[in-house]
CSV table of C-alpha atoms and ligand atoms in Angstrom, one decimal:
chain,number,residue,atom,x,y,z
A,188,MET,CA,-44.9,-7.3,-8.2
A,189,GLY,CA,-40.9,-9.3,-7.7
A,190,ILE,CA,-40.4,-11.6,-9.8
A,191,ASP,CA,-40.6,-14.4,-7.4
A,192,GLU,CA,-44.2,-13.1,-6.9
A,193,LEU,CA,-44.7,-13.7,-10.4
A,194,HIS,CA,-43.7,-17.3,-10.1
A,195,ARG,CA,-45.9,-18.5,-7.4
A,196,LEU,CA,-48.7,-16.8,-9.1
A,197,SER,CA,-48.1,-18.0,-12.3
A,198,LYS,CA,-48.2,-21.8,-10.5
A,199,ALA,CA,-45.3,-23.2,-12.3
A,200,PRO,CA,-43.2,-25.9,-10.0
A,201,ARG,CA,-40.0,-24.2,-8.1
A,202,LEU,CA,-37.3,-25.0,-11.1
A,203,ARG,CA,-35.2,-28.2,-9.7
A,204,LEU,CA,-31.8,-29.3,-10.7
A,205,ARG,CA,-29.7,-32.1,-9.2
A,206,VAL,CA,-26.3,-32.2,-10.2
A,207,THR,CA,-22.6,-34.2,-10.9
A,208,ALA,CA,-20.4,-35.3,-6.9
A,209,THR,CA,-18.5,-33.1,-8.3
A,210,ALA,CA,-20.2,-30.0,-8.5
A,211,GLU,CA,-22.6,-30.6,-5.2
A,212,SER,CA,-19.1,-31.0,-3.0
A,213,ILE,CA,-17.8,-27.8,-4.8
A,214,LEU,CA,-21.3,-25.9,-4.1
A,215,ARG,CA,-20.9,-27.4,-0.5
A,216,ALA,CA,-17.2,-26.2,-0.1
A,217,GLY,CA,-18.7,-22.7,-0.8
A,218,HIS,CA,-18.1,-22.0,-4.3
A,219,PRO,CA,-20.4,-19.7,-5.3
A,220,TRP,CA,-21.3,-21.3,-9.6
A,221,LEU,CA,-22.5,-24.5,-11.1
A,222,PHE,CA,-21.2,-24.2,-14.6
A,223,ALA,CA,-23.5,-25.7,-17.4
A,224,ASP,CA,-22.1,-28.6,-17.8
A,225,SER,CA,-22.7,-29.7,-14.4
A,226,VAL,CA,-26.0,-30.2,-14.5
A,227,ARG,CA,-27.4,-33.9,-14.0
A,228,GLU,CA,-31.5,-33.1,-13.8
A,229,GLN,CA,-33.8,-30.2,-14.6
A,230,ASN,CA,-37.4,-30.4,-13.8
A,231,ARG,CA,-38.1,-27.2,-16.3
A,232,ALA,CA,-37.2,-24.8,-18.4
A,233,GLY,CA,-36.1,-22.0,-16.0
A,234,GLN,CA,-36.1,-18.3,-17.0
A,235,VAL,CA,-33.3,-16.0,-16.6
A,236,GLY,CA,-33.7,-14.5,-12.6
A,237,GLU,CA,-35.7,-17.2,-11.4
A,238,LEU,CA,-34.5,-18.9,-8.0
A,239,ALA,CA,-33.5,-22.8,-8.6
A,240,VAL,CA,-33.0,-25.0,-6.2
A,241,ILE,CA,-30.2,-27.5,-6.3
A,242,TYR,CA,-30.5,-31.1,-4.2
A,243,ASP,CA,-28.0,-33.7,-3.7
A,244,ARG,CA,-27.5,-37.0,-5.0
A,245,LYS,CA,-30.2,-38.2,-1.7
A,246,ASP,CA,-32.6,-35.5,-2.9
A,247,ARG,CA,-32.0,-33.2,0.3
A,248,PHE,CA,-31.8,-29.4,0.0
A,249,LEU,CA,-28.0,-28.1,-1.3
A,250,ALA,CA,-28.3,-24.4,-2.1
A,251,THR,CA,-30.6,-21.8,-3.8
A,252,GLY,CA,-29.5,-18.9,-6.6
A,253,LEU,CA,-29.9,-17.8,-9.4
A,254,PHE,CA,-30.8,-18.7,-13.2
A,255,ASP,CA,-29.3,-17.6,-16.3
A,256,PRO,CA,-30.4,-20.6,-19.3
A,257,ASP,CA,-27.6,-18.5,-21.7
A,258,SER,CA,-25.2,-18.2,-19.4
A,259,PRO,CA,-22.3,-21.4,-18.4
A,260,ILE,CA,-22.3,-20.2,-14.8
A,261,ARG,CA,-26.1,-22.0,-15.2
A,262,VAL,CA,-26.6,-20.7,-12.0
A,263,ARG,CA,-25.0,-18.3,-9.4
A,264,VAL,CA,-25.2,-19.4,-5.6
A,265,LEU,CA,-26.7,-17.1,-3.1
A,266,HIS,CA,-27.7,-19.8,-0.7
A,267,VAL,CA,-26.2,-23.3,0.8
A,268,GLY,CA,-26.5,-25.2,3.7
A,269,LYS,CA,-30.2,-25.3,5.3
A,270,PRO,CA,-32.9,-25.2,3.2
A,271,ARG,CA,-34.5,-20.5,3.4
A,272,VAL,CA,-36.7,-19.0,2.3
A,273,ILE,CA,-35.9,-15.7,0.1
A,274,ASP,CA,-37.4,-13.4,0.7
A,275,ARG,CA,-37.7,-9.8,1.5
A,276,ASP,CA,-35.8,-10.2,5.4
A,277,TRP,CA,-33.4,-12.2,4.0
A,278,TRP,CA,-32.4,-9.2,0.6
A,279,VAL,CA,-32.1,-7.2,4.1
A,280,GLU,CA,-30.4,-9.3,5.4
A,281,ARG,CA,-27.8,-10.3,3.6
A,282,LEU,CA,-27.3,-5.9,2.5
A,283,ASP,CA,-26.8,-5.0,5.6
A,284,ARG,CA,-23.6,-8.1,6.1
A,285,ALA,CA,-22.3,-6.4,3.5
A,286,LEU,CA,-22.8,-2.7,4.8
A,287,GLU,CA,-21.3,-4.1,8.5
A,288,GLY,CA,-18.5,-5.6,6.7
A,289,ARG,CA,-17.5,-2.3,6.3
A,290,GLN,CA,-18.1,-0.4,9.4
A,291,GLY,CA,-15.0,1.7,10.7
A,292,LEU,CA,-13.3,0.7,7.7
A,293,PHE,CA,-13.3,4.8,6.5
A,294,ASN,CA,-13.8,7.9,7.8
A,295,ASP,CA,-15.1,10.8,6.7
A,296,GLN,CA,-12.0,11.3,4.2
A,297,THR,CA,-12.8,8.2,2.1
A,298,ASN,CA,-16.4,9.0,0.4
A,299,GLY,CA,-15.7,6.9,-1.9
A,300,PHE,CA,-15.5,2.8,-1.5
A,301,ARG,CA,-16.8,-0.9,-2.5
A,302,TRP,CA,-19.9,-1.4,-0.5
A,303,ILE,CA,-20.8,-4.5,-2.3
A,304,ASN,CA,-17.8,-6.9,-3.8
A,305,GLY,CA,-19.8,-9.6,-6.3
A,306,GLU,CA,-19.7,-13.2,-5.7
A,307,SER,CA,-17.9,-12.7,-2.6
A,308,ASP,CA,-20.2,-10.3,-0.7
A,309,GLY,CA,-23.0,-13.5,-1.8
A,310,TRP,CA,-24.4,-10.6,-4.6
A,311,PRO,CA,-23.0,-13.0,-7.0
A,312,GLY,CA,-22.2,-11.2,-10.4
A,313,LEU,CA,-23.3,-7.5,-8.9
A,314,VAL,CA,-21.2,-4.6,-7.5
A,315,LEU,CA,-21.9,-1.7,-5.4
A,316,ASP,CA,-19.7,1.4,-5.7
A,317,ARG,CA,-19.9,4.3,-3.3
A,318,TYR,CA,-19.1,7.7,-4.7
A,319,ASP,CA,-19.9,10.3,-2.1
A,320,ARG,CA,-23.4,10.7,-2.3
A,321,THR,CA,-23.9,8.9,-5.9
A,322,LEU,CA,-24.0,4.9,-5.9
A,323,VAL,CA,-23.6,3.2,-8.7
A,324,LEU,CA,-24.8,-0.7,-9.4
A,325,LYS,CA,-22.7,-2.4,-11.5
A,326,LEU,CA,-24.5,-5.8,-13.0
A,327,TYR,CA,-22.3,-8.6,-14.4
A,328,THR,CA,-25.2,-10.9,-15.7
A,329,ALA,CA,-28.2,-10.5,-16.2
A,330,ALA,CA,-30.0,-12.9,-13.4
A,331,TRP,CA,-30.3,-9.3,-11.4
A,332,LEU,CA,-32.8,-7.8,-14.4
A,333,PRO,CA,-35.6,-8.9,-13.1
A,334,ARG,CA,-35.0,-8.1,-9.4
A,335,LEU,CA,-33.7,-4.5,-10.2
A,336,GLU,CA,-36.8,-2.6,-9.1
A,337,GLU,CA,-36.5,-4.7,-5.7
A,338,ILE,CA,-32.8,-4.3,-5.2
A,339,THR,CA,-32.9,-0.6,-6.1
A,340,GLY,CA,-35.6,0.2,-3.9
A,341,LEU,CA,-33.9,-1.8,-0.6
A,342,ILE,CA,-30.6,0.1,-1.7
A,343,THR,CA,-32.6,3.6,-1.5
A,344,THR,CA,-33.9,2.3,2.2
A,345,ARG,CA,-30.7,1.4,3.2
A,346,LEU,CA,-28.5,3.5,2.4
A,347,ARG,CA,-30.4,7.0,1.2
A,348,PRO,CA,-28.4,8.1,-2.0
A,349,ASP,CA,-29.0,10.7,-3.5
A,350,ARG,CA,-28.5,9.2,-6.9
A,351,ILE,CA,-27.9,5.5,-8.5
A,352,VAL,CA,-26.4,5.1,-11.6
A,353,LEU,CA,-26.7,1.9,-13.6
A,354,ARG,CA,-23.8,0.4,-14.6
A,355,LEU,CA,-23.9,-3.6,-17.4
A,356,SER,CA,-21.2,-5.4,-18.3
A,357,ARG,CA,-21.0,-5.4,-22.9
A,358,ASN,CA,-22.5,-8.7,-22.5
A,359,ILE,CA,-25.8,-8.6,-21.1
A,360,GLN,CA,-26.3,-4.5,-22.4
A,361,LYS,CA,-28.7,-5.8,-25.2
A,362,LEU,CA,-31.3,-7.6,-22.8
A,363,ALA,CA,-31.3,-5.4,-20.8
A,364,GLN,CA,-32.6,-2.9,-23.5
A,365,GLN,CA,-34.5,-5.4,-25.0
A,366,GLN,CA,-36.7,-6.7,-21.9
A,367,GLY,CA,-36.8,-3.3,-19.3
A,368,GLY,CA,-35.6,-0.8,-21.5
A,369,LYS,CA,-32.4,-0.4,-19.2
A,370,ALA,CA,-29.2,1.2,-20.3
A,371,ASP,CA,-25.8,0.8,-19.3
A,372,GLY,CA,-25.4,4.5,-17.7
A,373,GLN,CA,-28.3,5.2,-16.6
A,374,VAL,CA,-29.5,7.6,-13.6
A,375,LEU,CA,-32.3,5.2,-11.8
A,376,LEU,CA,-32.3,7.6,-9.4
A,377,GLY,CA,-32.0,10.9,-8.0
A,378,PRO,CA,-30.9,13.6,-10.8
A,379,PRO,CA,-29.5,13.8,-13.9
A,380,LEU,CA,-25.6,13.8,-15.0
A,381,ASP,CA,-23.8,16.3,-17.2
A,382,GLY,CA,-20.0,15.1,-16.0
A,383,PRO,CA,-18.4,13.1,-13.6
A,384,VAL,CA,-18.7,13.1,-9.7
A,385,THR,CA,-16.5,13.9,-7.1
A,386,PHE,CA,-15.9,12.1,-4.3
A,387,LEU,CA,-12.6,11.7,-1.8
A,388,GLU,CA,-10.3,9.0,-1.6
A,389,THR,CA,-7.8,9.8,2.0
A,390,GLY,CA,-8.4,13.3,1.9
A,391,LEU,CA,-8.1,13.4,-2.0
A,392,LEU,CA,-10.4,14.7,-4.4
A,393,PHE,CA,-11.0,12.7,-7.4
A,394,GLU,CA,-13.3,13.0,-10.5
A,395,ALA,CA,-15.4,9.8,-11.3
A,396,ASP,CA,-17.0,8.9,-15.0
A,397,VAL,CA,-19.7,6.8,-13.5
A,398,VAL,CA,-21.6,7.1,-16.5
A,399,ARG,CA,-18.6,5.6,-19.5
A,400,GLY,CA,-16.1,5.3,-17.3
A,401,GLN,CA,-14.5,2.2,-17.2
A,402,LYS,CA,-15.2,-0.2,-14.4
A,403,THR,CA,-17.8,1.6,-12.0
A,404,GLY,CA,-15.6,5.0,-12.9
A,405,PHE,CA,-12.4,4.5,-11.0
A,406,PHE,CA,-10.2,1.9,-10.0
A,407,LEU,CA,-11.5,2.2,-6.1
A,408,ASP,CA,-9.4,-1.4,-6.0
A,409,GLN,CA,-5.8,0.3,-5.9
A,410,ARG,CA,-6.4,2.6,-2.2
A,411,GLU,CA,-3.7,0.7,-1.0
A,412,ASN,CA,-1.6,0.9,-3.2
A,413,ARG,CA,-2.0,4.0,-3.7
A,414,ARG,CA,-1.6,4.8,0.0
A,415,GLN,CA,1.6,2.8,0.0
A,416,VAL,CA,2.9,5.3,-2.4
A,417,GLU,CA,2.6,9.0,-0.5
A,418,ALA,CA,4.5,7.0,2.4
A,419,LEU,CA,7.8,5.9,0.0
A,420,ALA,CA,7.3,9.0,-2.3
A,421,ARG,CA,9.2,11.4,-0.8
A,422,GLY,CA,12.0,13.8,-2.9
A,423,ARG,CA,11.4,11.3,-5.4
A,424,GLU,CA,10.8,11.7,-9.4
A,425,VAL,CA,7.8,9.6,-9.8
A,426,LEU,CA,6.7,7.7,-13.6
A,427,ASN,CA,3.0,6.5,-13.0
A,428,ALA,CA,2.4,4.6,-16.2
A,429,PHE,CA,-0.6,3.7,-17.1
A,430,SER,CA,-1.7,6.1,-15.1
A,431,PHE,CA,-5.3,5.9,-15.9
A,432,SER,CA,-7.1,9.6,-14.2
A,433,GLY,CA,-4.0,10.3,-11.7
A,434,GLY,CA,-4.4,8.1,-8.6
A,435,PHE,CA,-1.3,6.7,-7.9
A,436,SER,CA,-0.2,10.8,-8.9
A,437,LEU,CA,-2.0,12.6,-6.9
A,438,TYR,CA,-1.0,10.1,-3.9
A,439,ALA,CA,3.0,10.6,-5.2
A,440,ALA,CA,2.8,14.5,-4.7
A,441,ARG,CA,0.9,14.7,-2.0
A,442,GLY,CA,3.9,12.6,-0.4
A,443,GLY,CA,6.2,14.8,-1.2
A,444,ALA,CA,7.2,14.1,-4.7
A,445,ARG,CA,9.1,16.2,-6.3
A,446,SER,CA,7.9,15.5,-9.3
A,447,VAL,CA,4.8,12.6,-11.3
A,448,THR,CA,4.6,12.4,-15.0
A,449,ASP,CA,1.5,10.8,-15.7
A,450,LEU,CA,1.5,8.0,-19.3
A,451,ASP,CA,-1.5,6.6,-20.4
A,452,LEU,CA,-2.2,6.3,-24.4
A,453,SER,CA,-6.0,7.6,-24.0
A,454,ALA,CA,-6.0,11.4,-23.8
A,455,HIS,CA,-9.7,11.7,-22.6
A,456,ALA,CA,-7.5,9.5,-18.9
A,457,LEU,CA,-4.8,12.3,-19.5
A,458,GLU,CA,-7.6,15.2,-19.3
A,459,SER,CA,-9.2,13.4,-16.2
A,460,ALA,CA,-5.7,13.0,-14.6
A,461,LYS,CA,-4.8,17.6,-15.2
A,462,ARG,CA,-8.5,17.7,-13.8
A,463,ASN,CA,-7.5,15.9,-10.8
A,464,VAL,CA,-4.8,17.8,-9.9
A,465,ALA,CA,-6.6,21.0,-10.0
A,466,LEU,CA,-8.9,19.8,-7.1
A,467,ASN,CA,-5.8,19.1,-4.7
A,468,ALA,CA,-4.9,22.6,-5.4
A,469,ALA,CA,-4.9,23.5,-2.4
A,470,ASN,CA,-2.5,21.0,-0.8
A,471,ALA,CA,0.2,22.7,-0.9
A,472,SER,CA,2.1,19.8,-1.9
A,473,VAL,CA,0.3,18.9,-5.0
A,474,ALA,CA,0.6,22.6,-5.9
A,475,SER,CA,4.4,22.7,-5.7
A,476,CYS,CA,4.6,18.9,-7.0
A,477,ARG,CA,5.6,19.2,-11.0
A,478,HIS,CA,2.9,17.3,-12.7
A,479,GLU,CA,3.9,16.2,-16.5
A,480,PHE,CA,1.8,13.8,-18.7
A,481,VAL,CA,2.3,11.3,-22.1
A,482,GLN,CA,-0.2,10.5,-24.1
A,483,ALA,CA,2.0,7.3,-25.5
A,484,ASP,CA,1.7,3.6,-25.8
A,485,ALA,CA,4.0,2.9,-22.5
A,486,PHE,CA,5.5,-0.7,-24.0
A,487,GLU,CA,6.7,1.8,-27.1
A,488,TRP,CA,7.6,4.5,-25.0
A,489,PHE,CA,10.0,2.9,-22.4
A,490,ASN,CA,11.6,1.7,-25.4
A,491,GLN,CA,11.9,5.5,-27.2
A,492,GLN,CA,13.1,6.6,-23.7
A,493,ALA,CA,15.9,4.6,-22.8
A,494,GLY,CA,18.2,7.8,-21.3
A,495,CYS,CA,15.5,8.5,-19.0
A,496,ARG,CA,15.1,7.9,-15.0
A,497,PHE,CA,12.9,7.6,-12.0
A,498,ASP,CA,13.0,7.5,-8.5
A,499,LEU,CA,9.8,5.6,-8.1
A,500,VAL,CA,8.2,3.7,-11.1
A,501,ILE,CA,4.5,1.7,-11.0
A,502,LEU,CA,3.3,-0.1,-13.7
A,503,ASP,CA,-0.7,-0.5,-13.7
A,504,PRO,CA,-1.8,-2.1,-17.0
A,505,PRO,CA,-4.8,-3.0,-17.9
A,506,SER,CA,-5.8,-6.6,-17.7
A,507,LEU,CA,-3.8,-8.1,-20.0
A,508,ALA,CA,-4.9,-12.4,-20.1
A,509,LYS,CA,-8.8,-11.3,-20.1
A,510,ARG,CA,-9.4,-15.5,-21.1
A,511,GLU,CA,-6.4,-18.8,-19.9
A,512,ASP,CA,-5.1,-18.9,-23.4
A,513,GLU,CA,-3.7,-15.4,-23.2
A,514,ARG,CA,-2.3,-16.0,-19.6
A,515,SER,CA,1.3,-16.5,-21.3
A,516,GLY,CA,1.2,-14.2,-23.3
A,517,ALA,CA,0.2,-11.9,-20.3
A,518,ILE,CA,3.0,-13.3,-17.9
A,519,ARG,CA,5.9,-12.5,-20.9
A,520,ALA,CA,4.4,-9.0,-21.6
A,521,TYR,CA,4.6,-8.5,-17.4
A,522,GLY,CA,8.0,-9.5,-17.7
A,523,ARG,CA,9.3,-6.8,-20.2
A,524,LEU,CA,7.2,-4.3,-18.6
A,525,ALA,CA,9.1,-5.3,-15.1
A,526,SER,CA,12.6,-5.1,-17.0
A,527,SER,CA,11.7,-1.7,-18.7
A,528,GLY,CA,10.8,-0.7,-15.2
A,529,ILE,CA,13.5,-1.9,-13.6
A,530,GLU,CA,15.9,0.2,-16.0
A,531,HIS,CA,14.5,3.3,-16.2
A,532,LEU,CA,15.2,3.3,-12.2
A,533,THR,CA,18.2,5.6,-10.1
A,534,ARG,CA,20.1,4.2,-7.9
A,535,GLY,CA,17.5,3.5,-4.7
A,536,GLY,CA,14.8,3.3,-6.8
A,537,ILE,CA,11.8,1.9,-6.3
A,538,LEU,CA,9.4,-0.6,-8.6
A,539,VAL,CA,5.4,-1.0,-7.7
A,540,ALA,CA,4.7,-3.6,-9.9
A,541,CYS,CA,0.8,-4.0,-10.6
A,542,SER,CA,-1.4,-6.9,-12.4
A,543,CYS,CA,-5.3,-7.1,-12.5
A,544,SER,CA,-5.3,-10.4,-15.0
A,545,ALA,CA,-7.3,-13.3,-13.3
A,546,HIS,CA,-5.8,-15.5,-15.3
A,547,VAL,CA,-2.3,-13.9,-13.8
A,548,VAL,CA,-1.8,-15.9,-10.5
A,549,ALA,CA,-0.5,-13.7,-7.1
A,550,GLU,CA,2.7,-16.3,-7.4
A,551,GLU,CA,3.3,-16.6,-10.9
A,552,PHE,CA,3.2,-12.7,-11.4
A,553,PHE,CA,5.4,-12.1,-8.6
A,554,GLU,CA,7.7,-14.7,-10.1
A,555,THR,CA,8.1,-13.0,-12.8
A,556,VAL,CA,9.0,-9.3,-11.8
A,557,ARG,CA,11.3,-10.9,-8.6
A,558,ARG,CA,13.0,-12.8,-12.2
A,559,ALA,CA,13.1,-10.2,-14.7
A,560,ALA,CA,14.8,-7.6,-11.2
A,561,ALA,CA,17.3,-11.1,-11.2
A,562,ASN,CA,18.2,-10.5,-15.0
A,563,SER,CA,18.8,-7.3,-14.5
A,564,ASP,CA,22.8,-5.9,-13.2
A,565,ARG,CA,21.4,-4.5,-9.9
A,566,THR,CA,20.6,-6.2,-6.5
A,567,PHE,CA,17.3,-5.4,-5.2
A,568,LYS,CA,15.6,-5.7,-2.0
A,569,GLU,CA,12.0,-7.1,-1.9
A,570,LEU,CA,10.0,-3.9,0.3
A,571,ARG,CA,6.4,-6.1,-0.3
A,572,THR,CA,3.7,-7.8,-1.8
A,573,THR,CA,-0.4,-6.6,-1.6
A,574,ARG,CA,-3.3,-8.6,-2.7
A,575,HIS,CA,-7.0,-7.1,-2.2
A,576,ALA,CA,-8.3,-4.7,0.1
A,577,LEU,CA,-11.1,-5.0,2.8
A,578,ASP,CA,-14.2,-3.5,0.6
A,579,HIS,CA,-13.0,-5.1,-2.4
A,580,ALA,CA,-12.1,-9.1,-0.4
A,581,ALA,CA,-12.4,-11.7,-2.6
A,582,THR,CA,-13.2,-15.5,-1.2
A,583,PHE,CA,-12.8,-17.7,-4.3
A,584,LYS,CA,-9.9,-18.2,-6.9
A,585,GLU,CA,-11.8,-17.1,-9.3
A,586,ALA,CA,-12.7,-13.3,-8.0
A,587,GLU,CA,-8.8,-13.4,-6.9
A,588,TYR,CA,-7.1,-10.4,-9.6
A,589,LEU,CA,-5.3,-7.7,-7.8
A,590,LYS,CA,-1.7,-8.3,-6.4
A,591,ALA,CA,1.5,-5.6,-6.7
A,592,ILE,CA,5.1,-6.1,-5.1
A,593,TYR,CA,7.3,-3.9,-3.9
A,594,LEU,CA,11.0,-3.7,-5.0
A,595,LYS,CA,13.8,-1.4,-4.3
A,596,VAL,CA,17.0,-0.9,-5.9
B,730,SAH,N1,-3.7,3.2,-12.3
B,730,SAH,C1,-5.0,3.4,-12.0
B,730,SAH,C2,-5.7,2.0,-13.2
B,730,SAH,C3,-4.8,2.3,-14.7
B,730,SAH,S1,-6.2,1.3,-15.7
B,730,SAH,C4,-5.8,4.1,-11.4
B,730,SAH,O1,-5.0,3.7,-9.7
B,730,SAH,O2,-6.1,5.1,-11.5
B,730,SAH,C5,-4.6,1.1,-16.5
B,730,SAH,C6,-5.0,1.9,-18.0
B,730,SAH,O3,-4.2,2.2,-18.7
B,730,SAH,C7,-6.1,2.7,-18.9
B,730,SAH,O4,-5.9,4.6,-18.7
B,730,SAH,C8,-5.2,3.0,-19.9
B,730,SAH,O5,-6.0,4.0,-20.5
B,730,SAH,C9,-4.0,2.7,-20.2
B,730,SAH,N2,-3.8,1.9,-21.4
B,730,SAH,C10,-4.5,0.5,-21.9
B,730,SAH,N3,-3.1,0.0,-22.8
B,730,SAH,C11,-2.0,0.7,-23.2
B,730,SAH,C12,-0.7,1.5,-23.4
B,730,SAH,N4,-0.4,0.5,-24.0
B,730,SAH,N5,-0.5,2.0,-23.0
B,730,SAH,C13,-0.3,2.7,-21.7
B,730,SAH,N6,-1.3,3.7,-21.4
B,730,SAH,C14,-2.1,2.6,-21.9
């Protein structure tokens, strides 16, 4: 029995909210979050994951969404506009819309990508990533927990995976354990896992630690930038700073780089990078490229290795601003990092600087890197800037985080 049926049986009246005028217009414009301080009236206490109906000032239906009494984001909107019953057909339609949105984006050389990207696909706080026959369902809000079985069932019927792995953001792990006995990394469907899964991205093989790895095991969001790097790498000595499992490096190697150096703080990440090189040893370009691995703090390493030069430097640090008050510090760090990258470039060298901090907006980041370039004693040509890939599309401001800028000396 689903949570909605349970509520019908319990005969509790529908959870109804009235909201401030500002919130009303924000929701009407399509923003998917209703914040707790925008709730003016509520007919009763609601439970986590319950469907809440939001009414406008004239008492007309405005939106429906998932209620969470413990989150400052009190309702995550599922539907806005005309009243609609949220039943199984509705969920099926919603899933199919996300799946259809990926039709034609990938051929059989890419079986790792994002099927559902949260709010931007109408699934607030829920991500579904594909790694070949394994799917990873990642929840960022407890509001999905009471619906987990229903959603897993739906995904199984539609996509017929061999396996579904559940990942939970840190803030909901305790509740998931207490209320449903669900743990981060748990296999919900299919055979257990005793190591990473492998998948194809643009014809390259990669492993993903879907049970313990960051995000859902791999940075699928950087695929398009990796493709660009492949096209720029011929004959170059490449530094992949913040390499993680070497994603950019494999593309650069296949693109004809003479050498690639993976630089990461994590020994674990570098071990994975080595295995990824081995997985692609059959590719002649990958095999003939020199692969180096350096375990170090990138900020310190740049200062220590003053004389070292590369023809292509990739900077893809983790989020440097997790909160709004870290924003200005992050911008300074991006500036320092870009300057370091530039100092380590040869004549004709290329800098690819990425940022995944949602609190630093794209233009601000681009300007920071451009300023670092202007302050160096070299002349730069801007090749391009990039944003979110199509399977990671962001439909509202808070969902935008990824941006990259390409500069050539
Ligand atoms: N470019 C990667 C993703 C990078 S994620 C890809 O395409 O898959 C960020 C990486 O930075 C992580 O692997 C993390 O271990 C590493 N990291 C974090 N802080 C670091 C530091 N100070 N110096 C070097 N690496 C760091």
